[in-house]
Short mmCIF file of C-alpha atoms in Angstrom, two decimals:
data_model
loop_
_atom_site.label_atom_id
_atom_site.label_comp_id
_atom_site.label_asym_id
_atom_site.label_seq_id
_atom_site.Cartn_x
_atom_site.Cartn_y
_atom_site.Cartn_z
CA UNK A 1 14.69 39.34 18.39
CA UNK A 2 10.96 39.36 18.66
CA UNK A 3 9.02 38.57 15.73
CA UNK A 4 5.48 40.09 15.31
CA UNK A 5 3.50 38.45 12.19
CA UNK A 6 2.00 40.43 10.07
CA UNK A 7 -0.89 38.04 8.18
CA UNK A 8 -2.00 40.96 5.53
CA UNK A 9 1.52 40.66 3.99
CA UNK A 10 2.58 37.51 4.98
CA UNK A 11 5.81 38.71 6.68
CA UNK A 12 7.17 39.02 10.05
CA UNK A 13 7.68 42.44 11.69
CA UNK A 14 10.24 43.20 14.56
CA UNK A 15 9.87 45.02 17.72
CA UNK A 16 10.04 48.51 15.78
CA UNK A 17 7.19 47.41 13.17
CA UNK A 18 10.21 46.80 10.47
CA UNK A 19 9.88 43.95 8.19
CA UNK A 20 12.17 40.94 9.08
CA UNK A 21 13.98 40.07 6.27
CA UNK A 22 13.47 36.98 4.73
CA UNK A 23 16.92 35.65 5.03
CA UNK A 24 16.84 36.19 8.61
CA UNK A 25 13.57 34.03 9.13
CA UNK A 26 15.42 30.94 7.02
CA UNK A 27 18.53 31.63 9.79
CA UNK A 28 16.50 31.23 12.07
CA UNK A 29 15.29 27.88 10.84
CA UNK A 30 18.73 26.78 9.90
CA UNK A 31 20.00 27.57 13.28
CA UNK A 32 17.00 25.18 14.77
CA UNK A 33 18.35 22.49 12.48
CA UNK A 34 21.77 22.55 13.85
CA UNK A 35 20.09 22.81 17.58
CA UNK A 36 18.15 19.63 16.92
CA UNK A 37 21.28 18.02 15.21
CA UNK A 38 23.21 18.59 18.26
CA UNK A 39 20.59 17.50 20.97
CA UNK A 40 20.17 14.08 19.16
CA UNK A 41 23.52 13.59 18.72
CA UNK A 42 24.02 14.46 22.50
CA UNK A 43 21.15 12.17 23.55
CA UNK A 44 23.05 9.28 21.51
CA UNK A 45 26.06 9.83 23.02
CA UNK A 46 24.71 9.59 26.43
CA UNK A 47 23.04 6.23 25.37
CA UNK A 48 26.79 5.12 24.18
CA UNK A 49 28.07 5.97 27.52
CA UNK A 50 24.91 4.01 29.25
CA UNK A 51 23.89 7.04 30.88
CA UNK A 52 20.43 6.21 29.15
CA UNK A 53 18.80 2.91 28.61
CA UNK A 54 17.51 2.12 25.19
CA UNK A 55 14.04 2.90 26.42
CA UNK A 56 14.46 6.42 27.70
CA UNK A 57 16.67 7.12 24.74
CA UNK A 58 13.90 6.15 22.42
CA UNK A 59 11.19 8.34 24.23
CA UNK A 60 13.66 11.58 24.76
CA UNK A 61 14.34 10.84 21.13
CA UNK A 62 10.88 10.88 19.81
CA UNK A 63 9.81 13.66 22.62
CA UNK A 64 13.02 16.27 21.25
CA UNK A 65 12.16 15.64 17.32
CA UNK A 66 8.40 16.26 18.24
CA UNK A 67 9.31 19.82 20.11
CA UNK A 68 11.46 21.12 17.09
CA UNK A 69 9.04 19.99 14.60
CA UNK A 70 6.19 22.18 16.45
CA UNK A 71 8.58 25.03 16.84
CA UNK A 72 9.36 24.77 13.18
CA UNK A 73 5.53 24.71 12.10
CA UNK A 74 4.96 27.35 14.36
CA UNK A 75 7.65 29.64 12.59
CA UNK A 76 6.34 28.93 9.18
CA UNK A 77 2.90 29.61 10.16
CA UNK A 78 3.21 32.97 11.50
CA UNK A 79 3.08 32.08 15.38
CA UNK A 80 1.08 29.47 17.50
CA UNK A 81 -1.89 31.67 16.97
CA UNK A 82 -2.28 30.84 13.40
CA UNK A 83 -1.46 27.06 13.81
CA UNK A 84 -4.83 25.23 12.63
CA UNK A 85 -6.21 21.69 12.63
CA UNK A 86 -4.14 21.49 8.78
CA UNK A 87 -1.01 22.56 10.59
CA UNK A 88 -1.34 20.04 13.38
CA UNK A 89 -2.64 17.48 10.82
CA UNK A 90 0.33 18.00 8.39
CA UNK A 91 2.88 17.68 11.73
CA UNK A 92 0.87 14.53 12.96
CA UNK A 93 1.35 12.65 9.47
CA UNK A 94 5.33 13.91 9.28
CA UNK A 95 5.76 12.55 13.12
CA UNK A 96 4.28 9.54 12.55
CA UNK A 97 6.48 9.27 9.49
CA UNK A 98 9.61 9.91 11.35
CA UNK A 99 8.96 7.76 14.45
CA UNK A 100 8.34 4.67 12.19
CA UNK A 101 12.02 5.81 11.06
CA UNK A 102 12.93 6.01 14.57
CA UNK A 103 11.82 2.57 15.78
CA UNK A 104 13.46 0.77 13.02
CA UNK A 105 16.75 3.14 14.10
CA UNK A 106 16.33 1.92 17.84
CA UNK A 107 15.95 -1.27 16.64
CA UNK A 108 19.32 -1.55 14.77
CA UNK A 109 20.55 -0.27 17.57
CA UNK A 110 19.50 -3.17 20.08
CA UNK A 111 20.28 -5.68 17.40
CA UNK A 112 24.00 -4.52 17.29
CA UNK A 113 23.90 -3.69 13.63
CA UNK A 114 25.46 -0.30 14.11
CA UNK A 115 28.09 1.12 15.89
CA UNK A 116 28.23 4.06 18.57
CA UNK A 117 29.67 6.07 15.93
CA UNK A 118 27.50 5.13 13.28
CA UNK A 119 24.55 5.95 15.49
CA UNK A 120 25.58 9.64 16.52
CA UNK A 121 25.87 9.99 12.58
CA UNK A 122 22.36 8.76 11.80
CA UNK A 123 20.98 10.36 14.89
CA UNK A 124 22.25 13.86 13.21
CA UNK A 125 20.11 13.37 9.87
CA UNK A 126 16.95 13.18 11.86
CA UNK A 127 17.31 17.05 12.18
CA UNK A 128 16.95 17.52 8.44
CA UNK A 129 13.22 16.70 8.59
CA UNK A 130 12.69 19.11 10.86
CA UNK A 131 13.00 21.91 8.10
CA UNK A 132 10.00 20.40 6.10
CA UNK A 133 8.22 21.35 8.83
CA UNK A 134 8.61 25.09 8.46
CA UNK A 135 7.71 25.08 4.49
CA UNK A 136 4.68 23.17 4.99
CA UNK A 137 3.64 25.00 8.13
CA UNK A 138 4.10 28.50 5.82
CA UNK A 139 2.48 27.05 2.73
CA UNK A 140 -0.86 26.20 4.71
CA UNK A 141 -0.50 29.38 6.04
CA UNK A 142 -0.29 31.29 2.72
CA UNK A 143 -2.98 29.23 0.88
CA UNK A 144 -5.28 30.54 4.09
CA UNK A 145 -4.16 33.82 3.67
CA UNK A 146 -5.07 33.89 0.10
CA UNK A 147 -1.76 33.68 -1.59
CA UNK A 148 -2.24 32.09 -4.92
CA UNK A 149 1.38 31.95 -6.66
CA UNK A 150 4.75 30.83 -5.70
CA UNK A 151 8.06 30.38 -7.36
CA UNK A 152 10.70 28.15 -6.23
CA UNK A 153 14.40 29.18 -6.41
CA UNK A 154 17.45 27.67 -6.45
CA UNK A 155 20.11 28.62 -3.75
CA UNK A 156 23.13 29.89 -6.19
CA UNK A 157 25.51 28.88 -3.66
CA UNK A 158 24.32 25.08 -3.29
CA UNK A 159 24.61 22.04 -5.35
CA UNK A 160 21.28 20.90 -6.29
CA UNK A 161 19.84 17.25 -6.91
CA UNK A 162 18.13 16.55 -9.88
CA UNK A 163 14.85 16.48 -8.19
CA UNK A 164 15.58 20.26 -7.07
CA UNK A 165 16.54 21.04 -11.17
CA UNK A 166 13.37 19.87 -11.93
CA UNK A 167 11.35 21.74 -9.33
CA UNK A 168 12.64 24.96 -9.87
CA UNK A 169 10.30 27.00 -11.67
CA UNK A 170 13.03 28.99 -13.06
CA UNK A 171 11.81 32.54 -11.85
CA UNK A 172 8.10 31.85 -13.07
CA UNK A 173 5.21 32.53 -10.57
CA UNK A 174 2.91 29.37 -10.71
CA UNK A 175 -0.42 28.27 -9.00
CA UNK A 176 0.65 27.74 -5.29
CA UNK A 177 -0.71 24.16 -5.59
CA UNK A 178 1.68 23.28 -8.59
CA UNK A 179 5.14 24.18 -6.40
CA UNK A 180 6.67 21.23 -4.54
CA UNK A 181 7.90 22.43 -1.09
CA UNK A 182 11.55 22.27 -0.55
CA UNK A 183 12.72 19.11 1.26
CA UNK A 184 9.51 17.02 -0.26
CA UNK A 185 9.90 14.29 -2.79
CA UNK A 186 13.59 14.87 -3.46
CA UNK A 187 17.04 13.57 -2.57
CA UNK A 188 17.99 16.24 -0.69
CA UNK A 189 15.28 16.29 1.77
CA UNK A 190 16.13 18.48 5.05
CA UNK A 191 19.08 19.61 3.28
CA UNK A 192 17.35 21.28 0.49
CA UNK A 193 18.59 24.76 -0.16
CA UNK A 194 15.68 26.08 -2.58
CA UNK A 195 13.53 28.53 -0.93
CA UNK A 196 9.50 29.72 -1.92
CA UNK A 197 8.16 33.16 -2.44
CA UNK A 198 4.45 33.72 -2.68
CA UNK A 199 2.08 36.61 -3.98
CA UNK A 200 -1.48 37.45 -4.64
CA UNK A 201 -2.48 37.68 -8.00
CA UNK A 202 -5.84 38.43 -9.38
#
């Protein structure tokens, strides 16, 4: 499916000019997370089989993580043409945080503190962080486009942590800066199933 971003309304259109449902865009986000989880776990399997050195593993893991974050942020931003210094700054800050976690993770592997199966499981968890890149990229773009209100909605089919229950706006539109982005400052992190809606209100 070809996506064409319409900055006038903050939505994607397909090749026929029809608006792409919000659910379809979010499906792309979850598909990317699943793809990233598989790639990172496959890399860890290769390390366990001695097909990669620890140094090669570290480098490839970081690069795979970086590329996924960029794809997620680009989708949220409305395409590569919409990426601004603010987007890249947010990306860099988030990746630096993830690289620090990765450094400790690789250190635990080197020290023999975790088994191969534990390493594979932990590698998969890194895919959660990429989802936040989508929400942050979208949030930056919406502000740039003049959207000034947002609401955070709970997925009725998901189990929510206490943080998400607190951050829900209960159907109310609030100033965009007062709404917490899904996956940020909550126990769910990248597993967060909340979602945001935006509008311009004058």
